[in-house]
Coordinates of C-alpha atoms in Angstrom, one line a residue:
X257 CA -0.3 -120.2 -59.4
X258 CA -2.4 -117.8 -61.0
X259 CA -4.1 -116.9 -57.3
X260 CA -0.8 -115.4 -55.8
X261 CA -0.5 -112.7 -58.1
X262 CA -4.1 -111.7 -57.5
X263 CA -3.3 -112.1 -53.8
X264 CA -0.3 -109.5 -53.8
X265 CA -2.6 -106.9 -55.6
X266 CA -5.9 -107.0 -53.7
X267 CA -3.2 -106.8 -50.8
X268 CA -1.2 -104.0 -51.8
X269 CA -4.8 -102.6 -52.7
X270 CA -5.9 -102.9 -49.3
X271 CA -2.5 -101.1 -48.0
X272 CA -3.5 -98.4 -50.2
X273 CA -6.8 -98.2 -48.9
X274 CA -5.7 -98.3 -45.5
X275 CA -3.4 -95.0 -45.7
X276 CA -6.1 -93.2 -47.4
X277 CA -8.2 -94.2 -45.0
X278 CA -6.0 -92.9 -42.4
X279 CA -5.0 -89.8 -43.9
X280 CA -8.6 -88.9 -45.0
X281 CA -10.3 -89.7 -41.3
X282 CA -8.1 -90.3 -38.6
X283 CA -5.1 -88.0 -38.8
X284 CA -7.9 -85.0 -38.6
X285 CA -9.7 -86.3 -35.7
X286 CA -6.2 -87.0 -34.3
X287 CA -5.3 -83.5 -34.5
X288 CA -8.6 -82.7 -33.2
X289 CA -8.2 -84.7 -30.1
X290 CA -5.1 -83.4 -29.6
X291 CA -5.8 -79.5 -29.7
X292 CA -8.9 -80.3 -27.2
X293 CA -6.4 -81.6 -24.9
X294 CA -4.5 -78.8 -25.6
X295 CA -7.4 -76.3 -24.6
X296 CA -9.1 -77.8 -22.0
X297 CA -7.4 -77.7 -18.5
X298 CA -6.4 -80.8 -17.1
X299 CA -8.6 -82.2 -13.8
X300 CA -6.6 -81.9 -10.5
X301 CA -7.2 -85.1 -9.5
X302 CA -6.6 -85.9 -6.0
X303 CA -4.5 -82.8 -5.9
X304 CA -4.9 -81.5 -1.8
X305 CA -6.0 -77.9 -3.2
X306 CA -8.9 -79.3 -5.3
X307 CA -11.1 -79.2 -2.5
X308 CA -10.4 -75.6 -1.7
X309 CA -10.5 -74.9 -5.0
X310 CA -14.2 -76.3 -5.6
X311 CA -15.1 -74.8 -2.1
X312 CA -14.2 -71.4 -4.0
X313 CA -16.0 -71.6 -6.8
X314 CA -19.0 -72.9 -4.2
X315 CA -18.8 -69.6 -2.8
X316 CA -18.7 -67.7 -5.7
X317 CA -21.3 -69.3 -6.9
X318 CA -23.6 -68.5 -3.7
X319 CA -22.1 -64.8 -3.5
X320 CA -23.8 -64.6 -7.6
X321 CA -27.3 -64.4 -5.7
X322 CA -28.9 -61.0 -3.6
X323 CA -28.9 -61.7 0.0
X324 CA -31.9 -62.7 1.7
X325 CA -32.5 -59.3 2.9
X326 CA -32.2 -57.7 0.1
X327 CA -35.9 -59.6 -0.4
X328 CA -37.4 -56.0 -0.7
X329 CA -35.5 -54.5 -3.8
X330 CA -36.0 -57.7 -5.7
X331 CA -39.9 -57.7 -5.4
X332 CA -39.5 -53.7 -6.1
X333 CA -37.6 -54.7 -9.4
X334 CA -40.3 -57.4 -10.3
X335 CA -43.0 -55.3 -10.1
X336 CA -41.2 -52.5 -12.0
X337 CA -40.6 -54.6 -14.9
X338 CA -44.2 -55.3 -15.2
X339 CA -45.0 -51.4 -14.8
X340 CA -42.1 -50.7 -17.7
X341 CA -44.1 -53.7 -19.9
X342 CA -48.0 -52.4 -19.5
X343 CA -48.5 -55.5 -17.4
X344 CA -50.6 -55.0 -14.2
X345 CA -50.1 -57.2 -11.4
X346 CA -53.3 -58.2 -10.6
X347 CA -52.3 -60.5 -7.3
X348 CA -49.7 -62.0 -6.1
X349 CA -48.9 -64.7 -3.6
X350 CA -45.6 -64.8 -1.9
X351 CA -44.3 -68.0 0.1
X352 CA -40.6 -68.9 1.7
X353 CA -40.0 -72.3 1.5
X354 CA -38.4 -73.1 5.0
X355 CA -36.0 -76.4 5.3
X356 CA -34.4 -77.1 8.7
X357 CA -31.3 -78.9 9.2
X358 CA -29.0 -80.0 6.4
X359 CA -31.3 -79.4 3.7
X360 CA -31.2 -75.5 4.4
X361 CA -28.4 -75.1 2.3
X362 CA -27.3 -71.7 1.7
X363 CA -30.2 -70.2 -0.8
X364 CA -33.6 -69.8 -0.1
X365 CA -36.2 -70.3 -2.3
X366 CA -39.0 -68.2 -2.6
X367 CA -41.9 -69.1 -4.6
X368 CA -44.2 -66.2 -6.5
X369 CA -47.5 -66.6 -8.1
X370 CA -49.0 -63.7 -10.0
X371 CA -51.8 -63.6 -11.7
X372 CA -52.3 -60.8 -14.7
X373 CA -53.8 -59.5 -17.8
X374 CA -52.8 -58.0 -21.0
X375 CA -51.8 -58.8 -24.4
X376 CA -49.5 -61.8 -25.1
X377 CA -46.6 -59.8 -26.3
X378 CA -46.6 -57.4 -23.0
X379 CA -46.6 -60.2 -21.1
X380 CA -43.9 -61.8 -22.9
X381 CA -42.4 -58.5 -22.6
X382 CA -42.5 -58.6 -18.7
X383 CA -41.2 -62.2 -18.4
X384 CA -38.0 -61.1 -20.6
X385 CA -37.3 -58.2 -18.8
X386 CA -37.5 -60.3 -15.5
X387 CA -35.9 -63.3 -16.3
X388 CA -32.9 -60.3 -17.9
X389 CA -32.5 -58.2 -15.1
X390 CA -33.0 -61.0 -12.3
X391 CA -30.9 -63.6 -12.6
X392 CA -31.9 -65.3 -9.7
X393 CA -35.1 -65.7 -10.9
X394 CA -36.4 -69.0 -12.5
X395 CA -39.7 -69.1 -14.6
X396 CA -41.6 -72.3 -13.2
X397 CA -45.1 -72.3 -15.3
X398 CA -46.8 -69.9 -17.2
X399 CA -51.0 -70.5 -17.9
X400 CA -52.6 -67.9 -20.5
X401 CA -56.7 -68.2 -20.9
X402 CA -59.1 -66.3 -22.5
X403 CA -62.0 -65.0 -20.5
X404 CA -65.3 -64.3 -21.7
X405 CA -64.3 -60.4 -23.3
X406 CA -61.5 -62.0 -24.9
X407 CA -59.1 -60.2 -22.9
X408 CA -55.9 -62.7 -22.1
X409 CA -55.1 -64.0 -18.0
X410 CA -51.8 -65.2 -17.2
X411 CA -51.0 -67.0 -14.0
X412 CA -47.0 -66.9 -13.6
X413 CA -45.6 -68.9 -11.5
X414 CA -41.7 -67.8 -10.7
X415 CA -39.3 -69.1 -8.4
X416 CA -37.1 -66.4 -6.6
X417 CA -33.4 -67.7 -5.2
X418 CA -31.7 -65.8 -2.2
X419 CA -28.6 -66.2 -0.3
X420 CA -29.4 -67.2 3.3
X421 CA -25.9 -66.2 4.7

């Protein structure tokens, strides 16, 4: 008889622990969950405008990057930014990569390979102030080396993306 008793209070200690537990840890990430609900948008799902909708922002997305003929005064910015940084431009190897059919898509990618000298933190300098003021611009690789006076060589290798239409 002496077990009941002993039963009721490691019971009523549990039901203790329980509503601590739940006031402690799971009413906050309640309220959590329920004010990300509250600030995120809910998903149009299956909603006949969704697909214009995502075909908008498709096109503002592509209308973010320069036109393809605007080629010239995105090279002209490049090699300004290295002029601004000290960085000559010792060559520089330009390349359109060309996909027929579907795959075109609507941006072009132009691939860029420069090779240059200088000190580490001009050519730093140059790659932040491209990569800033040229959003369309992706850094691909970067390879420093040190040639026989010590100086520093940098082949950069940049990818450049254009709207085709």
């Amino acid at each position: 008889m002496m077990r009941q008793p002993v039963l009721a209070i490691a019971g009523a200690l549990l039901l203790v622990a329980a509503a601590v537990a739940e006031l402690a840890w799971v009413a906050p990430l309640r309220a959590e969950q329920a004010a990300l609900r509250m600030a995120a948008p809910p998903m149009p799902r299956g909603a006949p405008e969704a697909p214009r909708a995502m075909a908008a922002q498709l096109a503002q997305f592509h209308a973010a990057f320069p036109p393809l003929d605007r080629l010239a005064d995105v090279l002209a910015g490049m090699d300004a930014a290295a002029r601004e940084a000290g960085v000559p431009l010792r060559s520089a190897e330009y390349r359109l990569e060309q996909r027929a059919g579907a795959e075109a898509g609507r941006l072009a990618r132009y691939r860029i390979a420069l090779r240059t000298a200088g000190d580490y933190a001009r050519i730093r300098a140059f790659l932040g102030q491209l990569l800033e003021r040229q959003a369309s611009v992706a850094l691909d690789d970067v390879q420093f080396r040190r040639t026989a006076d010590a100086s520093l060589e940098a082949d950069i290798r940049l990818s450049l993306y254009l709207r085709r239409r």
